[in-house]
Amino acid sequence: MSPRFAALFSDRRRVLVAGLTLVVLGLAVWALEKNLAVLNPGEILAHLKSLPRERIAEALLFCGLSYAVLTLYDWLALRGVDHPLPWRQVAPTSLIAFGIGHSVGFQAVSGGSIRFRDYTAAGVPGLKVAGVVALVSVAFALGVATLLGLSLLTSPDDAGRVLHLEPSGIRELGSGLLALVAAYVLLNAIRRRPLTWRGREFRLPGLPLTLGQIVAASTDLCFAAATLYVLLPDTVTLGYPAFVGVFVLAIYAGTISNVPGGLGVFETVLILLLPAAPPEGVLGAVLLYRVVYYLLPFVLALFFLGLRLLATQNERFRRYGSRLQDSVETLAPPVLATTVFLAGAVLLISGATPAIDSRLAGLSEMIPLGLLEFSHLAGSAIGVGLLILARGLYRRLDGAWWLTLVLLAVGAVVSMLKGLDYEEATLLSVILVVLLLSRERFYRRASLLEVRDSQRWLMATVAVVAVAVWVSMLSSRGTDYSREVWWRFAFDDQSPRLMRAGLLTVLLFAGYMLWRLLSPARREPDPPDAAALDRAASIIATFGGNTIANLALLGDKQLLFGPDGDAFIMYQRSGRSLIALGDPVGNPAKVEALTWAFRELADRSSCWPVFYQVSPDQLPLYLDLGLSLAKLGEEARVPLTTFSLVGSKRQSLRNEHRRAQRDGASFAVLAPAEVEAKLEELRRISDDWLTGKSVAEKGFSVGRFDPEYLSRFHCACVLRDGQIVAFANLWLGAGREEMSIDLMRYGPAAPKGVMDYLFIELMLWGNAQGYRWFNLGMAPLAGLENHPLAPFWHKLGRIVHRYGEPFYNFNGLRRYKEKFQPEWRPRYLASPGGLVLPRVLVDTAALIAGGIKEVIWKS
């Protein structure tokens, strides 16, 4: 197996989940096959055509009522996290989140990302938004349990026939479910303190909110069940109360199966629990239900999301503009990728089902048979291509965008040629137009061959291909599978055509997966050479406002450049972590694509992607990558435009400065060209400092004494009797935004308080040179919240801060920096988080210290 696939399946838990999902899908398909052995696909269409328009209108009405109630999920959840918002502000976000989440799947991720961007922009903290997502899931579970329990109690006879149980057993099951709900309600009524589980605290929402959740979720599910109930054939004699229980079971089975959209599972449960109903009528009703309840809200959600973006030009909606524009930037590629994936599924399913006879008869008079056969095969091939390209669209690749446009255009044509499928042609054309209007969202020039196949994409693609092949076999049932049938061609003989399309689908997808399996993994890039370092220096001089970017020039880190060479990420591997230092450096327009490239590089290397010491400015970017954030501490930055030694607050600094001057200290700044002549003198001071402190050179996040590295920078020196007694290399940021120092070394002849004197002179020098900030570096574990509800990481950090003081002097370091009256800015670690975080921290500490041994023992 190639390293690419080894990395994909390295996590055993993910393999287990994927395997179980595919098993569930296989069982669902097998059950459908068994129950629909005599099904004629034409009967499904016949049921749909026979439905009165009044029934469809009723389904639309109940669907609208269900989505209206869905907005209460968010409205109540926001009150549960003590951050209420007006319903008129919550409703649009909730409707769009549910409309997209129901169709895309993975509601907590797809709908959660919409909630995160809108609610955080409205002032809701990120952790509370996570609480909102959790409470929405809890509300759904409460509604399922309540409705199922009531259904079993009110209709025990109907439920007994469906579940093949005695009415007494049905009543006991219903009572048990309602007892669980009642116990949860009682717990919320009597308990005021948070629950504790595995070291984490969970605050209960309280009695009024819990009752509101139960009412809202139950009402929503009742309306959703009614949407399907009115579409069922009249031969379904099950009463509505009992059907609600069947519907809730089917919905819940589809949700917990983890199969995308509950595909096949929802239908299987309904057919198994409604044995007296004609299966073709049930499938026809479910098909129309999916259109009404899923596809239509999905399209409307996309439409209104676009309208909200356009509304930014209107002064009335300008307050929503900035956050919605960010939402569209993030959501457009995933949503379009999902839509293209669904379009591919539609083409595959269409290629596996017979064309409408009347359309085929008309087509036979217009085109030759060979063109019809070719178009049918081309439609299935294009369907497989769209499934594959959807992954590239998700990664915002311009190559995937161009190829998708071509396949959509050709697909619209072949849809008409293979059976006058104008519905498909219209769908593909609409997606084509939307994709054309979204050109600027797909800007990455990375190769399609380097995009890793994610577990979810692979699982969903296998599911679609399997269902398409199964439908093809179902449609061709009764056909004599002899050798001659594969070469039989006729307008009115559709079974061989469907069999050939199914075989082509399997061959194309199997060939693609085999090619990916055997393709070699990319080799890790070599350490940067002189040309790469000069290239990085040019980028830093143009875009490096944050001075930590200069550590790239040390040469000990690998550099990942963007495709246009105007941005880079510096990183090193430690253990199982691929650790980037600081934010990406370079052209802001290329930063997002570069971070995704780094994420993909980590995946190919079977590593965790980690960003160390990132600034608050780029936090949304790391959240979009799916990473978690942990606060490392706070960075001290002194505003140089107001810095001076005048005033009572600067008394201690004046005293330190004057004492050093009385001891004969003077200050000078050497240009890079002058540093080379002083390197041996500087080396002696550095060696004396390392020996006196009994420490070794560190790495990664701090520099070391390297002649080539030091020769690239200015050097601030303290002199005594004409000899250098202390020095620090200067980092000067682009645009005179920031300045800082890296190495700080002094010898035994340096006067007392030499570092204070050096800092003061540097700040005065920076003020005179027009620099805005002087960066004093980070105070580790500073600024962590001291609150009972603070995150676990903050509590752990405060414990380390308290009991680690004798070893690291956390408080002393912060007090030293405080005397310069800086402004504090947080710095974060972005990593996969969870149980991975301790290992990431060990890998990072080992990288900085030079090994695990140096983390524990000073050397």
CSV table of N, CA, C and O in Angstrom, one decimal, residues 133-224:
chain,number,residue,atom,x,y,z
A,133,VAL,N,-24.4,24.3,19.2
A,133,VAL,CA,-24.4,23.1,18.4
A,133,VAL,C,-24.8,21.9,19.2
A,133,VAL,O,-25.6,21.1,18.8
A,134,ALA,N,-24.2,21.8,20.4
A,134,ALA,CA,-24.4,20.6,21.2
A,134,ALA,C,-25.9,20.6,21.7
A,134,ALA,O,-26.6,19.6,21.7
A,135,LEU,N,-26.4,21.8,22.1
A,135,LEU,CA,-27.8,21.9,22.6
A,135,LEU,C,-28.8,21.6,21.4
A,135,LEU,O,-29.9,21.0,21.7
A,136,VAL,N,-28.5,21.9,20.2
A,136,VAL,CA,-29.3,21.6,19.1
A,136,VAL,C,-29.4,20.1,18.9
A,136,VAL,O,-30.5,19.5,18.7
A,137,SER,N,-28.3,19.4,19.1
A,137,SER,CA,-28.3,17.9,19.0
A,137,SER,C,-29.1,17.3,20.1
A,137,SER,O,-29.8,16.3,19.9
A,138,VAL,N,-28.9,17.9,21.3
A,138,VAL,CA,-29.7,17.4,22.5
A,138,VAL,C,-31.2,17.5,22.2
A,138,VAL,O,-32.0,16.6,22.5
A,139,ALA,N,-31.6,18.7,21.7
A,139,ALA,CA,-33.0,18.9,21.4
A,139,ALA,C,-33.6,17.9,20.5
A,139,ALA,O,-34.7,17.4,20.7
A,140,PHE,N,-32.8,17.5,19.4
A,140,PHE,CA,-33.3,16.5,18.5
A,140,PHE,C,-33.4,15.2,19.2
A,140,PHE,O,-34.4,14.5,18.9
A,141,ALA,N,-32.5,14.8,20.0
A,141,ALA,CA,-32.6,13.5,20.7
A,141,ALA,C,-33.8,13.5,21.6
A,141,ALA,O,-34.5,12.5,21.7
A,142,LEU,N,-34.1,14.6,22.3
A,142,LEU,CA,-35.2,14.7,23.2
A,142,LEU,C,-36.5,14.5,22.4
A,142,LEU,O,-37.5,13.9,22.8
A,143,GLY,N,-36.6,15.2,21.2
A,143,GLY,CA,-37.8,15.1,20.4
A,143,GLY,C,-38.0,13.7,19.9
A,143,GLY,O,-39.2,13.2,19.9
A,144,VAL,N,-36.9,13.0,19.5
A,144,VAL,CA,-37.1,11.6,19.0
A,144,VAL,C,-37.6,10.7,20.1
A,144,VAL,O,-38.6,10.0,19.9
A,145,ALA,N,-37.0,10.8,21.3
A,145,ALA,CA,-37.4,10.0,22.4
A,145,ALA,C,-38.9,10.3,22.9
A,145,ALA,O,-39.7,9.3,23.1
A,146,THR,N,-39.2,11.5,22.9
A,146,THR,CA,-40.6,11.9,23.3
A,146,THR,C,-41.6,11.4,22.3
A,146,THR,O,-42.6,10.8,22.7
A,147,LEU,N,-41.4,11.7,21.1
A,147,LEU,CA,-42.4,11.3,20.1
A,147,LEU,C,-42.6,9.8,19.9
A,147,LEU,O,-43.7,9.3,19.8
A,148,LEU,N,-41.4,9.1,20.0
A,148,LEU,CA,-41.5,7.7,19.8
A,148,LEU,C,-42.2,7.0,21.0
A,148,LEU,O,-43.0,6.1,20.9
A,149,GLY,N,-41.9,7.6,22.2
A,149,GLY,CA,-42.6,7.1,23.4
A,149,GLY,C,-44.1,7.3,23.4
A,149,GLY,O,-44.9,6.4,23.6
A,150,LEU,N,-44.5,8.5,23.0
A,150,LEU,CA,-45.9,8.8,22.9
A,150,LEU,C,-46.6,8.0,21.8
A,150,LEU,O,-47.7,7.5,21.9
A,151,SER,N,-45.9,7.8,20.7
A,151,SER,CA,-46.5,7.0,19.6
A,151,SER,C,-46.7,5.6,20.0
A,151,SER,O,-47.8,5.0,19.7
A,152,LEU,N,-45.8,5.0,20.8
A,152,LEU,CA,-45.9,3.6,21.2
A,152,LEU,C,-47.1,3.5,22.2
A,152,LEU,O,-47.8,2.5,22.3
A,153,LEU,N,-47.3,4.5,23.1
A,153,LEU,CA,-48.3,4.5,24.1
A,153,LEU,C,-49.7,4.7,23.5
A,153,LEU,O,-50.7,4.1,23.9
A,154,THR,N,-49.8,5.6,22.5
A,154,THR,CA,-51.1,6.0,22.0
A,154,THR,C,-51.6,5.0,20.9
A,154,THR,O,-52.8,4.9,20.7
A,155,SER,N,-50.7,4.3,20.3
A,155,SER,CA,-51.1,3.4,19.2
A,155,SER,C,-50.4,2.0,19.4
A,155,SER,O,-49.6,1.6,18.5
A,156,PRO,N,-50.6,1.4,20.5
A,156,PRO,CA,-49.9,0.1,20.8
A,156,PRO,C,-50.2,-1.0,19.8
A,156,PRO,O,-49.4,-1.8,19.5
A,157,ASP,N,-51.5,-1.0,19.4
A,157,ASP,CA,-51.9,-2.1,18.4
A,157,ASP,C,-51.2,-1.9,17.1
A,157,ASP,O,-50.6,-2.9,16.5
A,158,ASP,N,-51.3,-0.7,16.5
A,158,ASP,CA,-50.6,-0.5,15.2
A,158,ASP,C,-49.1,-0.7,15.4
A,158,ASP,O,-48.4,-1.3,14.5
A,159,ALA,N,-48.5,-0.1,16.5
A,159,ALA,CA,-47.1,-0.3,16.7
A,159,ALA,C,-46.7,-1.8,16.8
A,159,ALA,O,-45.6,-2.2,16.4
A,160,GLY,N,-47.6,-2.5,17.5
A,160,GLY,CA,-47.3,-4.0,17.7
A,160,GLY,C,-47.3,-4.7,16.4
A,160,GLY,O,-46.4,-5.6,16.2
A,161,ARG,N,-48.2,-4.4,15.5
A,161,ARG,CA,-48.2,-5.1,14.2
A,161,ARG,C,-46.9,-4.7,13.4
A,161,ARG,O,-46.3,-5.5,12.7
A,162,VAL,N,-46.5,-3.4,13.5
A,162,VAL,CA,-45.3,-3.0,12.8
A,162,VAL,C,-44.0,-3.7,13.4
A,162,VAL,O,-43.2,-4.2,12.6
A,163,LEU,N,-43.9,-3.7,14.7
A,163,LEU,CA,-42.7,-4.1,15.3
A,163,LEU,C,-42.7,-5.6,15.7
A,163,LEU,O,-41.8,-6.1,16.3
A,164,HIS,N,-43.9,-6.2,15.5
A,164,HIS,CA,-44.1,-7.7,15.8
A,164,HIS,C,-43.9,-7.9,17.3
A,164,HIS,O,-43.2,-8.9,17.7
A,165,LEU,N,-44.5,-7.1,18.1
A,165,LEU,CA,-44.4,-7.2,19.5
A,165,LEU,C,-45.8,-7.2,20.1
A,165,LEU,O,-46.8,-6.7,19.5
A,166,GLU,N,-46.0,-7.7,21.3
A,166,GLU,CA,-47.2,-7.7,22.0
A,166,GLU,C,-47.5,-6.2,22.5
A,166,GLU,O,-46.6,-5.5,22.8
A,167,PRO,N,-48.8,-5.8,22.5
A,167,PRO,CA,-49.1,-4.5,22.9
A,167,PRO,C,-48.6,-4.1,24.3
A,167,PRO,O,-48.2,-3.0,24.6
A,168,SER,N,-48.5,-5.1,25.2
A,168,SER,CA,-48.0,-4.9,26.5
A,168,SER,C,-46.5,-4.5,26.5
A,168,SER,O,-46.0,-3.6,27.1
A,169,GLY,N,-45.8,-5.2,25.6
A,169,GLY,CA,-44.4,-4.9,25.4
A,169,GLY,C,-44.2,-3.5,24.8
A,169,GLY,O,-43.2,-2.8,25.1
A,170,ILE,N,-45.1,-3.2,23.9
A,170,ILE,CA,-45.0,-1.8,23.3
A,170,ILE,C,-45.2,-0.7,24.3
A,170,ILE,O,-44.5,0.3,24.3
A,171,ARG,N,-46.2,-1.0,25.2
A,171,ARG,CA,-46.4,0.1,26.2
A,171,ARG,C,-45.2,0.2,27.2
A,171,ARG,O,-44.9,1.3,27.6
A,172,GLU,N,-44.6,-0.9,27.5
A,172,GLU,CA,-43.4,-0.9,28.4
A,172,GLU,C,-42.3,-0.1,27.7
A,172,GLU,O,-41.6,0.7,28.3
A,173,LEU,N,-42.1,-0.4,26.4
A,173,LEU,CA,-41.0,0.3,25.7
A,173,LEU,C,-41.3,1.8,25.6
A,173,LEU,O,-40.4,2.7,25.8
A,174,GLY,N,-42.6,2.2,25.3
A,174,GLY,CA,-42.9,3.6,25.3
A,174,GLY,C,-42.8,4.3,26.6
A,174,GLY,O,-42.3,5.4,26.7
A,175,SER,N,-43.2,3.6,27.7
A,175,SER,CA,-43.1,4.1,29.0
A,175,SER,C,-41.6,4.3,29.4
A,175,SER,O,-41.2,5.3,30.1
A,176,GLY,N,-40.8,3.4,29.0
A,176,GLY,CA,-39.3,3.5,29.3
A,176,GLY,C,-38.7,4.7,28.6
A,176,GLY,O,-37.9,5.4,29.3
A,177,LEU,N,-39.1,5.0,27.4
A,177,LEU,CA,-38.5,6.1,26.7
A,177,LEU,C,-39.0,7.4,27.4
A,177,LEU,O,-38.2,8.3,27.6
A,178,LEU,N,-40.3,7.5,27.7
A,178,LEU,CA,-40.8,8.7,28.3
A,178,LEU,C,-40.2,8.9,29.7
A,178,LEU,O,-40.0,10.0,30.2
A,179,ALA,N,-39.9,7.7,30.4
A,179,ALA,CA,-39.3,7.8,31.7
A,179,ALA,C,-37.9,8.4,31.6
A,179,ALA,O,-37.4,9.2,32.5
A,180,LEU,N,-37.1,8.1,30.6
A,180,LEU,CA,-35.8,8.6,30.4
A,180,LEU,C,-35.9,10.1,30.1
A,180,LEU,O,-35.1,10.9,30.7
A,181,VAL,N,-36.9,10.6,29.3
A,181,VAL,CA,-37.1,12.0,29.1
A,181,VAL,C,-37.4,12.7,30.4
A,181,VAL,O,-36.9,13.8,30.7
A,182,ALA,N,-38.4,12.1,31.2
A,182,ALA,CA,-38.8,12.6,32.4
A,182,ALA,C,-37.6,12.8,33.4
A,182,ALA,O,-37.5,13.7,34.1
A,183,ALA,N,-36.7,11.8,33.4
A,183,ALA,CA,-35.6,11.8,34.3
A,183,ALA,C,-34.7,13.0,33.9
A,183,ALA,O,-34.1,13.7,34.8
A,184,TYR,N,-34.5,13.2,32.6
A,184,TYR,CA,-33.6,14.3,32.2
A,184,TYR,C,-34.3,15.6,32.6
A,184,TYR,O,-33.6,16.6,33.0
A,185,VAL,N,-35.6,15.7,32.4
A,185,VAL,CA,-36.3,16.9,32.8
A,185,VAL,C,-36.2,17.2,34.3
A,185,VAL,O,-35.9,18.3,34.8
A,186,LEU,N,-36.3,16.1,35.1
A,186,LEU,CA,-36.2,16.2,36.6
A,186,LEU,C,-34.8,16.7,37.0
A,186,LEU,O,-34.7,17.5,37.9
A,187,LEU,N,-33.8,16.1,36.3
A,187,LEU,CA,-32.4,16.5,36.6
A,187,LEU,C,-32.2,18.0,36.4
A,187,LEU,O,-31.6,18.7,37.2
A,188,ASN,N,-32.8,18.5,35.3
A,188,ASN,CA,-32.7,19.9,35.0
A,188,ASN,C,-33.5,20.8,36.0
A,188,ASN,O,-33.1,21.9,36.3
A,189,ALA,N,-34.5,20.2,36.6
A,189,ALA,CA,-35.3,20.9,37.6
A,189,ALA,C,-34.7,21.1,38.9
A,189,ALA,O,-34.8,22.1,39.6
A,190,ILE,N,-33.9,20.0,39.3
A,190,ILE,CA,-33.5,20.0,40.7
A,190,ILE,C,-32.0,20.3,40.9
A,190,ILE,O,-31.5,20.7,41.9
A,191,ARG,N,-31.2,20.1,39.8
A,191,ARG,CA,-29.7,20.3,39.9
A,191,ARG,C,-29.3,21.7,39.4
A,191,ARG,O,-29.7,22.1,38.3
A,192,ARG,N,-28.6,22.4,40.2
A,192,ARG,CA,-28.1,23.7,39.9
A,192,ARG,C,-26.6,23.7,39.5
A,192,ARG,O,-26.2,24.6,38.8
A,193,ARG,N,-25.9,22.8,40.0
A,193,ARG,CA,-24.5,22.8,39.7
A,193,ARG,C,-24.2,22.0,38.4
A,193,ARG,O,-25.0,21.1,38.0
A,194,PRO,N,-23.1,22.3,37.7
A,194,PRO,CA,-22.7,21.6,36.5
A,194,PRO,C,-22.4,20.1,36.7
A,194,PRO,O,-22.0,19.8,37.8
A,195,LEU,N,-22.6,19.3,35.7
A,195,LEU,CA,-22.2,17.9,35.8
A,195,LEU,C,-20.7,17.8,35.4
A,195,LEU,O,-20.2,18.6,34.6
A,196,THR,N,-20.0,16.9,36.0
A,196,THR,CA,-18.6,16.7,35.8
A,196,THR,C,-18.4,15.3,35.2
A,196,THR,O,-18.9,14.3,35.7
A,197,TRP,N,-17.7,15.2,34.0
A,197,TRP,CA,-17.4,14.0,33.4
A,197,TRP,C,-16.1,14.0,32.7
A,197,TRP,O,-15.8,14.9,31.9
A,198,ARG,N,-15.2,13.1,33.2
A,198,ARG,CA,-13.8,13.1,32.6
A,198,ARG,C,-13.1,14.4,32.8
A,198,ARG,O,-12.4,14.9,31.9
A,199,GLY,N,-13.3,15.1,33.9
A,199,GLY,CA,-12.6,16.3,34.2
A,199,GLY,C,-13.2,17.5,33.5
A,199,GLY,O,-12.7,18.6,33.7
A,200,ARG,N,-14.3,17.4,32.8
A,200,ARG,CA,-15.0,18.5,32.2
A,200,ARG,C,-16.3,18.8,32.8
A,200,ARG,O,-17.0,17.9,33.2
A,201,GLU,N,-16.7,20.0,32.8
A,201,GLU,CA,-18.0,20.4,33.4
A,201,GLU,C,-19.0,20.8,32.3
A,201,GLU,O,-18.6,21.4,31.3
A,202,PHE,N,-20.2,20.3,32.5
A,202,PHE,CA,-21.3,20.5,31.6
A,202,PHE,C,-22.4,21.1,32.4
A,202,PHE,O,-23.0,20.5,33.3
A,203,ARG,N,-22.8,22.4,32.0
A,203,ARG,CA,-23.9,23.1,32.7
A,203,ARG,C,-25.2,22.7,32.1
A,203,ARG,O,-25.4,22.7,30.8
A,204,LEU,N,-26.1,22.3,32.9
A,204,LEU,CA,-27.5,21.9,32.4
A,204,LEU,C,-28.2,23.1,32.0
A,204,LEU,O,-28.1,24.2,32.6
A,205,PRO,N,-29.1,23.0,30.9
A,205,PRO,CA,-29.8,24.2,30.5
A,205,PRO,C,-30.9,24.7,31.4
A,205,PRO,O,-31.3,25.8,31.2
A,206,GLY,N,-31.4,23.9,32.3
A,206,GLY,CA,-32.5,24.3,33.2
A,206,GLY,C,-33.8,23.8,32.7
A,206,GLY,O,-34.0,23.4,31.5
A,207,LEU,N,-34.8,23.9,33.6
A,207,LEU,CA,-36.1,23.3,33.3
A,207,LEU,C,-36.9,24.0,32.2
A,207,LEU,O,-37.4,23.4,31.3
A,208,PRO,N,-37.0,25.4,32.3
A,208,PRO,CA,-37.8,26.0,31.2
A,208,PRO,C,-37.2,25.8,29.8
A,208,PRO,O,-38.0,25.5,28.9
A,209,LEU,N,-35.9,25.9,29.7
A,209,LEU,CA,-35.3,25.7,28.4
A,209,LEU,C,-35.5,24.2,27.9
A,209,LEU,O,-35.8,24.0,26.7
A,210,THR,N,-35.3,23.3,28.8
A,210,THR,CA,-35.5,21.8,28.5
A,210,THR,C,-36.9,21.6,28.0
A,210,THR,O,-37.1,20.9,26.9
A,211,LEU,N,-37.9,22.1,28.7
A,211,LEU,CA,-39.3,21.9,28.2
A,211,LEU,C,-39.5,22.5,26.8
A,211,LEU,O,-40.2,22.0,26.0
A,212,GLY,N,-38.9,23.7,26.6
A,212,GLY,CA,-39.0,24.4,25.3
A,212,GLY,C,-38.4,23.5,24.2
A,212,GLY,O,-38.9,23.4,23.1
A,213,GLN,N,-37.2,22.9,24.5
A,213,GLN,CA,-36.6,22.1,23.5
A,213,GLN,C,-37.4,20.9,23.2
A,213,GLN,O,-37.6,20.5,22.0
A,214,ILE,N,-38.1,20.3,24.2
A,214,ILE,CA,-38.9,19.1,23.9
A,214,ILE,C,-40.1,19.5,23.0
A,214,ILE,O,-40.4,18.8,22.0
A,215,VAL,N,-40.7,20.6,23.3
A,215,VAL,CA,-41.9,21.0,22.6
A,215,VAL,C,-41.5,21.3,21.1
A,215,VAL,O,-42.1,20.9,20.2
A,216,ALA,N,-40.4,22.1,21.0
A,216,ALA,CA,-40.0,22.5,19.7
A,216,ALA,C,-39.6,21.3,18.8
A,216,ALA,O,-40.0,21.2,17.6
A,217,ALA,N,-38.7,20.4,19.4
A,217,ALA,CA,-38.3,19.3,18.6
A,217,ALA,C,-39.4,18.3,18.2
A,217,ALA,O,-39.5,17.8,17.1
A,218,SER,N,-40.3,18.1,19.2
A,218,SER,CA,-41.5,17.2,18.9
A,218,SER,C,-42.3,17.8,17.8
A,218,SER,O,-42.8,17.1,16.9
A,219,THR,N,-42.6,19.1,17.9
A,219,THR,CA,-43.4,19.8,16.9
A,219,THR,C,-42.7,19.7,15.5
A,219,THR,O,-43.4,19.4,14.5
A,220,ASP,N,-41.5,20.0,15.5
A,220,ASP,CA,-40.7,19.9,14.2
A,220,ASP,C,-40.8,18.5,13.6
A,220,ASP,O,-41.1,18.4,12.4
A,221,LEU,N,-40.6,17.5,14.4
A,221,LEU,CA,-40.6,16.1,13.8
A,221,LEU,C,-42.0,15.7,13.4
A,221,LEU,O,-42.2,15.0,12.4
A,222,CYS,N,-43.0,16.2,14.1
A,222,CYS,CA,-44.4,15.9,13.7
A,222,CYS,C,-44.7,16.5,12.3
A,222,CYS,O,-45.3,15.9,11.5
A,223,PHE,N,-44.3,17.8,12.1
A,223,PHE,CA,-44.5,18.4,10.8
A,223,PHE,C,-43.7,17.7,9.7
A,223,PHE,O,-44.1,17.5,8.6
A,224,ALA,N,-42.4,17.3,10.0
A,224,ALA,CA,-41.6,16.5,9.1
A,224,ALA,C,-42.3,15.2,8.7
A,224,ALA,O,-42.3,14.8,7.5
